[in-house]
Amino acid sequence: MADTAGLRHWYVPDAFIPVVSTPPELSHESICVLNPSETDAELTVTVYFADREPETSAPIILPARRDAHLRTSVPEQVGGLRIEPGIPYGIEVASASDLQVQYSRLDTTQAAYTLMTAMPSPR
Amino acid sequence: MADTAGLRHWYVPDAFIPVVSTPPELSHESICVLNPSETDAELTVTVYFADREPETSAPIILPARRDAHLRTSVPEQVGGLRIEPGIPYGIEVASASDLQVQYSRLDTTQAAYTLMTAMPSPR
Amino acid sequence: MADTAGLRHWYVPDAFIPVVSTPPELSHESICVLNPSETDAELTVTVYFADREPETSAPIILPARRDAHLRTSVPEQVGGLRIEPGIPYGIEVASASDLQVQYSRLDTTQAAYTLMTAMPSPR
Amino acid sequence: MADTAGLRHWYVPDAFIPVVSTPPELSHESICVLNPSETDAELTVTVYFADREPETSAPIILPARRDAHLRTSVPEQVGGLRIEPGIPYGIEVASASDLQVQYSRLDTTQAAYTLMTAMPSPR
């Protein structure tokens, strides 16, 4: 999706919201975006699935000189997307701005949690 | 392998299917592939070992606008490859399409599991 | 920040100093920098937040042929920055030298800790 | 080091051999190298420290179409280098061949171990 000329794209093929958490830590994923520039940035998030069409978020604004950790499980943080836990999926971030993007997952399914992170290059 | 002109390659030198799992979570690896384009993609997986010749899978189809998490321990998901657990190996993904590729491992050998992930650039 | 011509930049959008530790291991992050060249390198660290202006460190010297693991929680190691634990933030490393940069986090919030690491490309 | 024309370099600024292990799993790091080409490859490993000069290994041969997971704690696997556990350090892999390189660490200091991995691009 989002093949409009001039857009940069970042991809995270391995996305997954764990169903289970071990309190007090909540299992979650974050799309972390950093806008080091002097102008506000607009981005969208598109989610891809194994067996149905992708969905694209409403535009998300990241102000100049700001860093945000957007939780994929919180629709207000990802432009209204409602992503079901327990389903393997993939993520595309698209923006005309030169953002910095990182994906991280905290999984607390078992007591003693685990972290993973990945840093896609823009395409 | 797979040096045919026009193919992109992605490499994961550190692949390993853990032998042990702590129920209910199953230790496993996944090759996660995202095809954001409007045309179906074909890919193959080649596995490399320390002391024997590599093996290449049958072609795998990833439809347009789809994301798949292919488990290396499930032959039907990786073009028929039967990869032995407990053996250090490496992975090559080859495709003529501009796929997005990520490798992840969930290891539940000990209670309280751990995740790792890596995102190879195309070569 | 730090748009001066000739500077390389490395970005870590997902930074976070965990508040809790399980002794004896201390939760911490490190910015790991390697200077394989024959000349000393100077770098600065800029930290970005969700809701306030970024802050830039004093210059940090990394001698020729040296590798340093700089703990973000130790102001003397990151050019005087005092970064509050428990706050999502992002990191920019800037240098005129061709450094190698890696970010790692050890989180011991729960017994049985977890590691994550990321390797930004220079921009 | 190793600035000879024609060599590719891969860097891992965050290397560390954990001192403690929780049996039966042994804490260790691996430099994972994949040689997908039809010719044998030669590589060296150089290790960098915070406060002393780097050391370079003897040449290591990786045969054509082979993948090896080289443990940094086993001198015979890393060209004779004896790397002390518990010391933060950095790694450089140098080769004239177009290898694929990945670094992984398994840390079993606490019961319930953790993995991290990183995939440097060639420089």
Short mmCIF file of C-alpha atoms in Angstrom, two decimals:
data_model
loop_
_atom_site.label_atom_id
_atom_site.label_comp_id
_atom_site.label_asym_id
_atom_site.label_seq_id
_atom_site.Cartn_x
_atom_site.Cartn_y
_atom_site.Cartn_z
CA MET A 1 0.00 0.00 0.00
CA ALA A 2 0.99 3.62 0.23
CA ASP A 3 3.04 3.70 -2.98
CA THR A 4 2.59 7.43 -3.44
CA ALA A 5 5.76 9.02 -4.80
CA GLY A 6 7.90 10.64 -2.14
CA LEU A 7 6.87 8.45 0.76
CA ARG A 8 9.41 6.54 2.83
CA HIS A 9 8.37 3.12 4.17
CA TRP A 10 9.55 1.08 7.14
CA TYR A 11 8.46 -2.56 7.55
CA VAL A 12 8.16 -4.91 10.52
CA PRO A 13 7.16 -8.35 9.20
CA ASP A 14 7.03 -9.90 12.69
CA ALA A 15 4.36 -8.15 14.73
CA PHE A 16 2.24 -9.83 17.38
CA ILE A 17 0.33 -8.62 20.44
CA PRO A 18 0.69 -11.34 23.11
CA VAL A 19 -2.62 -12.47 24.59
CA VAL A 20 -1.29 -13.25 28.07
CA SER A 21 0.45 -11.01 30.61
CA THR A 22 2.04 -11.70 33.99
CA PRO A 23 1.11 -8.78 36.28
CA PRO A 24 2.19 -6.22 37.02
CA GLU A 25 3.92 -6.01 33.60
CA LEU A 26 1.59 -5.78 30.59
CA SER A 27 2.60 -7.57 27.38
CA HIS A 28 2.71 -5.01 24.58
CA GLU A 29 4.36 -3.86 21.37
CA SER A 30 5.47 -0.33 20.54
CA ILE A 31 6.25 1.42 17.29
CA CYS A 32 8.87 3.94 18.42
CA VAL A 33 9.28 6.99 16.19
CA LEU A 34 11.76 9.84 16.50
CA ASN A 35 11.46 13.09 14.55
CA PRO A 36 14.77 14.92 14.93
CA SER A 37 13.81 17.57 12.37
CA GLU A 38 12.53 21.11 12.87
CA THR A 39 9.15 20.40 11.24
CA ASP A 40 6.23 18.28 12.39
CA ALA A 41 5.87 14.91 10.67
CA GLU A 42 2.81 12.96 9.55
CA LEU A 43 2.82 9.19 9.38
CA THR A 44 0.40 6.35 8.81
CA VAL A 45 0.51 2.76 10.01
CA THR A 46 -0.69 -0.08 7.73
CA VAL A 47 -1.16 -3.57 9.16
CA TYR A 48 -0.89 -6.71 6.99
CA PHE A 49 -2.30 -10.15 7.76
CA ALA A 50 -1.94 -13.73 6.50
CA ASP A 51 -5.45 -14.08 5.18
CA ARG A 52 -7.17 -10.72 4.79
CA GLU A 53 -6.70 -7.27 3.32
CA PRO A 54 -4.48 -4.71 5.05
CA GLU A 55 -5.84 -1.77 7.03
CA THR A 56 -4.37 1.75 7.14
CA SER A 57 -4.61 4.12 10.09
CA ALA A 58 -5.69 7.72 10.11
CA PRO A 59 -2.75 10.15 9.93
CA ILE A 60 -0.64 10.41 13.10
CA ILE A 61 1.27 13.62 13.88
CA LEU A 62 4.71 13.50 15.45
CA PRO A 63 5.83 17.01 16.36
CA ALA A 64 9.27 18.39 15.53
CA ARG A 65 12.04 17.27 17.91
CA ARG A 66 9.88 14.66 19.62
CA ASP A 67 10.08 10.90 20.26
CA ALA A 68 6.95 8.77 20.79
CA HIS A 69 6.47 5.12 21.75
CA LEU A 70 3.13 4.19 20.12
CA ARG A 71 1.45 1.12 21.63
CA THR A 72 -0.18 -1.02 18.95
CA SER A 73 -2.82 -2.13 21.44
CA VAL A 74 -4.05 1.43 22.07
CA PRO A 75 -6.15 2.62 19.08
CA GLU A 76 -5.72 6.31 19.97
CA GLN A 77 -1.94 5.93 19.66
CA VAL A 78 -2.00 4.24 16.22
CA GLY A 79 -4.49 6.35 14.32
CA GLY A 80 -7.57 4.37 15.31
CA LEU A 81 -6.40 0.87 14.33
CA ARG A 82 -7.90 -1.90 16.44
CA ILE A 83 -5.42 -4.79 16.22
CA GLU A 84 -6.53 -8.13 17.63
CA PRO A 85 -4.12 -9.81 20.10
CA GLY A 86 -2.86 -13.30 19.33
CA ILE A 87 -2.76 -12.84 15.53
CA PRO A 88 0.57 -12.84 13.64
CA TYR A 89 0.73 -9.73 11.47
CA GLY A 90 3.10 -7.21 9.88
CA ILE A 91 3.50 -3.44 10.10
CA GLU A 92 4.25 -0.71 7.54
CA VAL A 93 5.01 2.84 8.61
CA ALA A 94 4.78 5.42 5.81
CA SER A 95 5.80 9.06 5.97
CA ALA A 96 7.07 11.82 3.72
CA SER A 97 9.41 12.82 6.57
CA ASP A 98 12.80 11.33 7.39
CA LEU A 99 11.67 9.67 10.62
CA GLN A 100 13.63 7.16 12.68
CA VAL A 101 11.63 4.00 13.42
CA GLN A 102 12.12 1.10 15.85
CA TYR A 103 9.81 -1.76 16.83
CA SER A 104 9.90 -3.43 20.25
CA ARG A 105 7.88 -6.10 21.98
CA LEU A 106 7.61 -6.83 25.69
CA ASP A 107 6.18 -10.29 26.25
CA THR A 108 5.19 -11.22 29.79
CA THR A 109 3.29 -14.38 28.92
CA GLN A 110 5.51 -16.27 31.31
CA ALA A 111 6.69 -14.84 34.63
CA ALA A 112 10.05 -13.19 33.96
CA TYR A 113 9.42 -11.33 30.78
CA THR A 114 11.36 -10.97 27.55
CA LEU A 115 12.11 -8.08 25.19
CA MET A 116 12.92 -8.02 21.49
CA THR A 117 13.59 -5.06 19.21
CA ALA A 118 14.23 -4.40 15.52
CA MET A 119 15.25 -1.32 13.57
CA PRO A 120 14.01 -1.27 9.98
CA SER A 121 15.83 0.82 7.38
CA PRO A 122 13.67 3.10 5.24
CA ARG A 123 12.75 1.77 1.78
CA MET B 1 23.23 -20.78 -3.94
CA ALA B 2 20.57 -19.07 -5.94
CA ASP B 3 22.86 -16.67 -7.78
CA THR B 4 20.47 -16.20 -10.68
CA ALA B 5 20.50 -12.62 -11.92
CA GLY B 6 17.68 -10.51 -10.59
CA LEU B 7 17.18 -12.33 -7.31
CA ARG B 8 17.33 -10.55 -3.98
CA HIS B 9 18.80 -12.45 -1.03
CA TRP B 10 18.33 -12.11 2.72
CA TYR B 11 20.61 -13.97 5.14
CA VAL B 12 20.23 -15.13 8.73
CA PRO B 13 23.57 -16.67 9.80
CA ASP B 14 22.28 -17.56 13.29
CA ALA B 15 19.41 -20.02 12.98
CA PHE B 16 18.67 -22.78 15.49
CA ILE B 17 15.55 -24.75 16.43
CA PRO B 18 15.72 -25.32 20.20
CA VAL B 19 15.28 -28.94 21.24
CA VAL B 20 13.56 -28.26 24.54
CA SER B 21 10.30 -26.42 25.32
CA THR B 22 8.62 -25.44 28.57
CA PRO B 23 4.86 -25.99 28.11
CA PRO B 24 2.58 -24.49 27.20
CA GLU B 25 4.88 -22.35 25.00
CA LEU B 26 6.63 -24.19 22.16
CA SER B 27 10.19 -23.19 21.26
CA HIS B 28 10.27 -22.19 17.59
CA GLU B 29 11.76 -19.94 14.92
CA SER B 30 9.85 -18.00 12.27
CA ILE B 31 10.87 -16.46 8.98
CA CYS B 32 8.46 -13.53 8.76
CA VAL B 33 7.82 -12.20 5.26
CA LEU B 34 5.73 -9.23 4.19
CA ASN B 35 4.68 -8.59 0.61
CA PRO B 36 3.33 -5.04 0.45
CA SER B 37 3.10 -5.07 -3.34
CA GLU B 38 0.12 -5.62 -5.60
CA THR B 39 1.50 -8.84 -7.11
CA ASP B 40 2.03 -12.28 -5.60
CA ALA B 41 5.63 -13.13 -4.69
CA GLU B 42 7.58 -16.37 -4.94
CA LEU B 43 10.44 -17.15 -2.59
CA THR B 44 12.72 -20.04 -1.72
CA VAL B 45 14.50 -20.84 1.54
CA THR B 46 18.02 -22.32 1.48
CA VAL B 47 19.55 -23.71 4.68
CA TYR B 48 23.32 -23.84 5.26
CA PHE B 49 25.18 -26.05 7.73
CA ALA B 50 28.68 -26.30 9.25
CA ASP B 51 29.59 -29.62 7.72
CA ARG B 52 27.30 -30.52 4.83
CA GLU B 53 25.86 -29.15 1.62
CA PRO B 54 22.96 -26.65 1.70
CA GLU B 55 19.37 -27.59 0.86
CA THR B 56 16.85 -25.43 -1.01
CA SER B 57 13.09 -25.52 -0.51
CA ALA B 58 10.40 -25.80 -3.12
CA PRO B 59 8.96 -22.41 -4.14
CA ILE B 60 6.75 -20.71 -1.54
CA ILE B 61 4.02 -18.27 -2.63
CA LEU B 62 3.29 -15.14 -0.61
CA PRO B 63 0.20 -13.43 -2.01
CA ALA B 64 0.02 -9.70 -2.69
CA ARG B 65 -0.60 -7.54 0.41
CA ARG B 66 -0.04 -10.40 2.83
CA ASP B 67 2.25 -11.10 5.80
CA ALA B 68 3.20 -14.65 6.84
CA HIS B 69 5.15 -16.02 9.80
CA LEU B 70 6.69 -19.26 8.47
CA ARG B 71 7.77 -21.72 11.16
CA THR B 72 11.04 -23.41 10.27
CA SER B 73 9.94 -26.54 12.15
CA VAL B 74 6.85 -27.03 9.97
CA PRO B 75 7.89 -28.45 6.56
CA GLU B 76 4.65 -27.37 4.86
CA GLN B 77 5.41 -23.74 5.78
CA VAL B 78 8.98 -23.73 4.42
CA GLY B 79 8.58 -25.46 1.08
CA GLY B 80 9.11 -28.98 2.36
CA LEU B 81 12.41 -28.48 4.22
CA ARG B 82 12.87 -30.79 7.21
CA ILE B 83 15.27 -28.97 9.54
CA GLU B 84 16.66 -30.94 12.46
CA PRO B 85 16.34 -29.28 15.91
CA GLY B 86 19.49 -28.69 17.95
CA ILE B 87 21.77 -28.04 14.94
CA PRO B 88 23.31 -24.57 14.38
CA TYR B 89 22.54 -23.48 10.83
CA GLY B 90 21.98 -20.43 8.60
CA ILE B 91 19.13 -19.28 6.37
CA GLU B 92 18.97 -17.66 2.93
CA VAL B 93 15.72 -16.29 1.55
CA ALA B 94 15.76 -15.62 -2.20
CA SER B 95 13.08 -13.87 -4.24
CA ALA B 96 12.73 -11.77 -7.35
CA SER B 97 10.21 -9.64 -5.42
CA ASP B 98 10.97 -6.78 -3.05
CA LEU B 99 9.87 -8.61 0.08
CA GLN B 100 10.42 -7.52 3.66
CA VAL B 101 12.05 -10.22 5.79
CA GLN B 102 12.51 -10.66 9.55
CA TYR B 103 13.74 -13.64 11.58
CA SER B 104 12.61 -14.33 15.15
CA ARG B 105 13.22 -17.08 17.67
CA LEU B 106 11.18 -17.96 20.74
CA ASP B 107 13.20 -20.17 23.07
CA THR B 108 11.37 -21.77 25.98
CA THR B 109 14.13 -24.18 26.98
CA GLN B 110 14.03 -22.73 30.46
CA ALA B 111 10.81 -21.68 32.18
CA ALA B 112 10.29 -18.01 31.41
CA TYR B 113 11.07 -17.82 27.75
CA THR B 114 13.15 -15.45 25.66
CA LEU B 115 12.74 -13.82 22.25
CA MET B 116 15.30 -12.55 19.77
CA THR B 117 14.77 -10.98 16.35
CA ALA B 118 16.87 -9.75 13.42
CA MET B 119 16.04 -7.87 10.26
CA PRO B 120 18.39 -8.62 7.35
CA SER B 121 18.81 -6.09 4.54
CA PRO B 122 18.48 -7.42 1.01
CA ARG B 123 21.74 -8.18 -0.81
CA MET C 1 19.29 18.76 16.29
CA ALA C 2 22.93 18.64 15.30
CA ASP C 3 22.39 19.26 11.59
CA THR C 4 25.86 20.68 11.08
CA ALA C 5 27.30 19.59 7.74
CA GLY C 6 29.66 16.66 7.97
CA LEU C 7 28.15 15.01 11.04
CA ARG C 8 26.97 11.42 11.03
CA HIS C 9 23.89 10.57 13.11
CA TRP C 10 22.71 7.33 14.69
CA TYR C 11 19.21 7.07 16.18
CA VAL C 12 17.62 4.83 18.81
CA PRO C 13 13.89 5.69 18.97
CA ASP C 14 13.21 3.17 21.76
CA ALA C 15 15.20 4.13 24.84
CA PHE C 16 14.04 3.57 28.43
CA ILE C 17 15.82 3.19 31.76
CA PRO C 18 13.84 0.61 33.77
CA VAL C 19 12.85 1.77 37.24
CA VAL C 20 13.03 -1.63 38.92
CA SER C 21 15.92 -4.09 39.28
CA THR C 22 16.15 -7.60 40.69
CA PRO C 23 19.46 -7.83 42.60
CA PRO C 24 22.21 -8.53 42.04
CA GLU C 25 21.74 -7.50 38.39
CA LEU C 26 21.05 -3.79 37.81
CA SER C 27 18.63 -2.79 35.05
CA HIS C 28 20.46 -0.48 32.65
CA GLU C 29 20.93 0.69 29.06
CA SER C 30 24.23 1.17 27.26
CA ILE C 31 25.21 3.12 24.17
CA CYS C 32 28.10 1.02 22.86
CA VAL C 33 30.57 2.84 20.61
CA LEU C 34 33.56 1.45 18.77
CA ASN C 35 36.24 3.63 17.19
CA PRO C 36 38.34 1.38 14.94
CA SER C 37 40.23 4.32 13.44
CA GLU C 38 43.68 5.67 14.24
CA THR C 39 42.38 9.03 15.48
CA ASP C 40 40.39 9.95 18.59
CA ALA C 41 36.70 10.61 18.02
CA GLU C 42 34.32 13.15 19.56
CA LEU C 43 30.62 12.45 19.90
CA THR C 44 27.56 13.98 21.51
CA VAL C 45 24.38 12.33 22.74
CA THR C 46 21.02 14.10 22.29
CA VAL C 47 17.93 12.76 24.08
CA TYR C 48 14.40 13.31 22.72
CA PHE C 49 11.14 13.10 24.68
CA ALA C 50 7.40 12.92 23.97
CA ASP C 51 6.50 16.25 25.48
CA ARG C 52 9.53 18.47 25.96
CA GLU C 53 12.56 19.82 24.15
CA PRO C 54 15.61 17.61 23.55
CA GLU C 55 18.83 17.94 25.53
CA THR C 56 22.38 17.54 24.18
CA SER C 57 25.35 16.29 26.15
CA ALA C 58 28.77 17.82 26.46
CA PRO C 59 31.29 16.33 24.01
CA ILE C 60 32.45 12.77 24.79
CA ILE C 61 35.88 11.56 23.64
CA LEU C 62 36.36 8.00 22.41
CA PRO C 63 40.08 7.34 21.86
CA ALA C 64 41.45 5.69 18.73
CA ARG C 65 41.12 1.88 18.65
CA ARG C 66 38.85 1.79 21.69
CA ASP C 67 35.37 0.42 22.48
CA ALA C 68 33.21 1.87 25.28
CA HIS C 69 29.87 0.82 26.76
CA LEU C 70 28.34 4.11 28.01
CA ARG C 71 25.60 3.67 30.62
CA THR C 72 22.78 6.15 30.09
CA SER C 73 22.12 6.20 33.84
CA VAL C 74 25.63 7.42 34.68
CA PRO C 75 25.92 11.16 33.84
CA GLU C 76 29.73 11.08 33.71
CA GLN C 77 29.56 8.46 30.94
CA VAL C 78 27.10 10.39 28.73
CA GLY C 79 28.53 13.89 28.81
CA GLY C 80 26.64 15.06 31.90
CA LEU C 81 23.09 14.11 30.81
CA ARG C 82 20.78 13.22 33.71
CA ILE C 83 18.11 10.95 32.20
CA GLU C 84 15.13 10.12 34.38
CA PRO C 85 14.26 6.40 34.71
CA GLY C 86 10.78 5.23 33.72
CA ILE C 87 10.34 7.76 30.89
CA PRO C 88 10.13 6.60 27.25
CA TYR C 89 12.64 8.57 25.20
CA GLY C 90 14.88 8.43 22.12
CA ILE C 91 18.61 8.81 21.53
CA GLU C 92 20.69 10.51 18.84
CA VAL C 93 24.45 10.03 18.64
CA ALA C 94 26.27 12.59 16.47
CA SER C 95 29.90 12.50 15.43
CA ALA C 96 32.14 13.65 12.60
CA SER C 97 33.94 10.30 12.91
CA ASP C 98 32.92 7.00 11.36
CA LEU C 99 32.01 5.33 14.64
CA GLN C 100 30.20 2.04 15.08
CA VAL C 101 27.17 2.32 17.38
CA GLN C 102 24.98 -0.25 19.15
CA TYR C 103 22.28 0.17 21.80
CA SER C 104 21.48 -2.50 24.40
CA ARG C 105 19.15 -2.75 27.37
CA LEU C 106 19.31 -5.15 30.29
CA ASP C 107 15.99 -5.21 32.11
CA THR C 108 15.87 -7.03 35.45
CA THR C 109 12.45 -5.75 36.53
CA GLN C 110 11.34 -9.32 36.96
CA ALA C 111 13.58 -12.07 38.34
CA ALA C 112 15.28 -13.67 35.35
CA TYR C 113 16.29 -10.74 33.28
CA THR C 114 16.03 -9.95 29.57
CA LEU C 115 18.31 -8.33 27.00
CA MET C 116 17.55 -6.48 23.79
CA THR C 117 19.91 -4.83 21.33
CA ALA C 118 19.73 -2.73 18.14
CA MET C 119 22.32 -1.54 15.68
CA PRO C 120 21.42 1.74 13.94
CA SER C 121 22.95 2.58 10.57
CA PRO C 122 24.51 6.04 10.24
CA ARG C 123 22.36 8.69 8.56
CA MET D 1 42.67 -1.95 12.30
CA ALA D 2 42.59 -3.92 9.11
CA ASP D 3 42.25 -0.98 6.75
CA THR D 4 43.76 -2.86 3.84
CA ALA D 5 42.04 -1.98 0.57
CA GLY D 6 39.41 -4.48 -0.49
CA LEU D 7 38.45 -5.74 2.95
CA ARG D 8 34.89 -5.64 4.19
CA HIS D 9 34.34 -4.97 7.91
CA TRP D 10 31.49 -5.83 10.27
CA TYR D 11 31.34 -4.33 13.76
CA VAL D 12 29.69 -5.38 17.02
CA PRO D 13 30.30 -2.62 19.59
CA ASP D 14 28.46 -4.49 22.37
CA ALA D 15 30.26 -7.75 23.08
CA PHE D 16 30.48 -9.38 26.51
CA ILE D 17 31.03 -12.93 27.73
CA PRO D 18 28.87 -13.36 30.86
CA VAL D 19 30.75 -14.69 33.87
CA VAL D 20 27.86 -16.65 35.37
CA SER D 21 25.77 -19.49 33.95
CA THR D 22 22.72 -21.33 35.25
CA PRO D 23 23.16 -25.02 34.38
CA PRO D 24 22.57 -26.81 32.18
CA GLU D 25 22.68 -23.85 29.75
CA LEU D 26 26.09 -22.19 29.34
CA SER D 27 26.23 -18.41 28.90
CA HIS D 28 28.03 -17.65 25.64
CA GLU D 29 28.32 -15.41 22.61
CA SER D 30 28.61 -16.49 18.98
CA ILE D 31 29.83 -14.75 15.86
CA CYS D 32 27.69 -16.45 13.20
CA VAL D 33 29.09 -16.36 9.67
CA LEU D 34 27.53 -17.62 6.47
CA ASN D 35 29.46 -18.05 3.21
CA PRO D 36 26.90 -18.59 0.46
CA SER D 37 29.51 -18.34 -2.30
CA GLU D 38 31.26 -21.07 -4.25
CA THR D 39 34.72 -20.23 -2.89
CA ASP D 40 36.20 -20.63 0.58
CA ALA D 41 36.46 -17.43 2.63
CA GLU D 42 39.11 -16.19 5.04
CA LEU D 43 38.25 -13.88 7.91
CA THR D 44 39.90 -12.39 10.98
CA VAL D 45 38.36 -11.24 14.25
CA THR D 46 39.72 -8.14 16.02
CA VAL D 47 38.62 -7.36 19.58
CA TYR D 48 38.60 -3.81 20.98
CA PHE D 49 38.63 -2.79 24.63
CA ALA D 50 38.02 0.35 26.72
CA ASP D 51 41.54 0.73 28.02
CA ARG D 52 44.01 -1.31 25.99
CA GLU D 53 45.11 -2.03 22.44
CA PRO D 54 43.03 -4.31 20.19
CA GLU D 55 44.05 -7.88 19.35
CA THR D 56 43.59 -9.63 16.00
CA SER D 57 43.06 -13.35 15.53
CA ALA D 58 44.87 -15.68 13.21
CA PRO D 59 43.02 -16.23 9.91
CA ILE D 60 39.86 -18.35 10.13
CA ILE D 61 38.64 -20.33 7.11
CA LEU D 62 34.94 -20.63 6.32
CA PRO D 63 34.43 -23.10 3.47
CA ALA D 64 32.19 -22.39 0.48
CA ARG D 65 28.46 -22.93 1.14
CA ARG D 66 28.92 -23.30 4.89
CA ASP D 67 27.54 -21.59 8.02
CA ALA D 68 29.46 -21.54 11.33
CA HIS D 69 28.56 -20.32 14.80
CA LEU D 70 31.92 -19.34 16.33
CA ARG D 71 31.93 -19.17 20.13
CA THR D 72 34.01 -16.24 21.39
CA SER D 73 34.89 -18.22 24.52
CA VAL D 74 36.53 -21.04 22.56
CA PRO D 75 39.97 -19.90 21.29
CA GLU D 76 40.13 -22.60 18.59
CA GLN D 77 36.92 -21.21 17.04
CA VAL D 78 38.10 -17.58 16.91
CA GLY D 79 41.61 -17.91 15.55
CA GLY D 80 43.34 -18.31 18.90
CA LEU D 81 41.90 -15.24 20.69
CA ARG D 82 41.57 -15.66 24.46
CA ILE D 83 38.82 -13.24 25.50
CA GLU D 84 38.32 -12.69 29.22
CA PRO D 85 34.73 -13.07 30.51
CA GLY D 86 33.11 -10.14 32.34
CA ILE D 87 34.87 -7.43 30.30
CA PRO D 88 32.87 -5.13 27.99
CA TYR D 89 34.47 -5.18 24.55
CA GLY D 90 33.76 -4.79 20.82
CA ILE D 91 34.24 -7.03 17.78
CA GLU D 92 35.41 -6.41 14.21
CA VAL D 93 35.15 -9.10 11.56
CA ALA D 94 37.24 -8.45 8.44
CA SER D 95 37.18 -10.41 5.20
CA ALA D 96 37.79 -9.93 1.51
CA SER D 97 34.73 -12.16 0.90
CA ASP D 98 31.09 -11.11 0.89
CA LEU D 99 30.20 -12.96 4.09
CA GLN D 100 26.99 -12.65 6.06
CA VAL D 101 27.59 -11.90 9.75
CA GLN D 102 25.36 -12.01 12.84
CA TYR D 103 26.21 -11.71 16.54
CA SER D 104 24.18 -13.40 19.29
CA ARG D 105 24.48 -13.72 23.04
CA LEU D 106 22.86 -16.26 25.32
CA ASP D 107 22.99 -15.08 28.92
CA THR D 108 22.02 -17.55 31.61
CA THR D 109 23.29 -15.52 34.58
CA GLN D 110 19.83 -15.75 36.10
CA ALA D 111 17.68 -18.87 35.90
CA ALA D 112 15.53 -18.49 32.79
CA TYR D 113 17.95 -17.24 30.25
CA THR D 114 17.81 -14.45 27.67
CA LEU D 115 18.93 -14.05 24.06
CA MET D 116 19.90 -11.00 22.05
CA THR D 117 21.08 -10.75 18.45
CA ALA D 118 22.35 -8.09 16.06
CA MET D 119 23.10 -8.08 12.35
CA PRO D 120 25.80 -5.59 11.32
CA SER D 121 25.94 -4.31 7.75
CA PRO D 122 29.30 -4.47 6.00
CA ARG D 123 31.35 -1.25 5.96
#
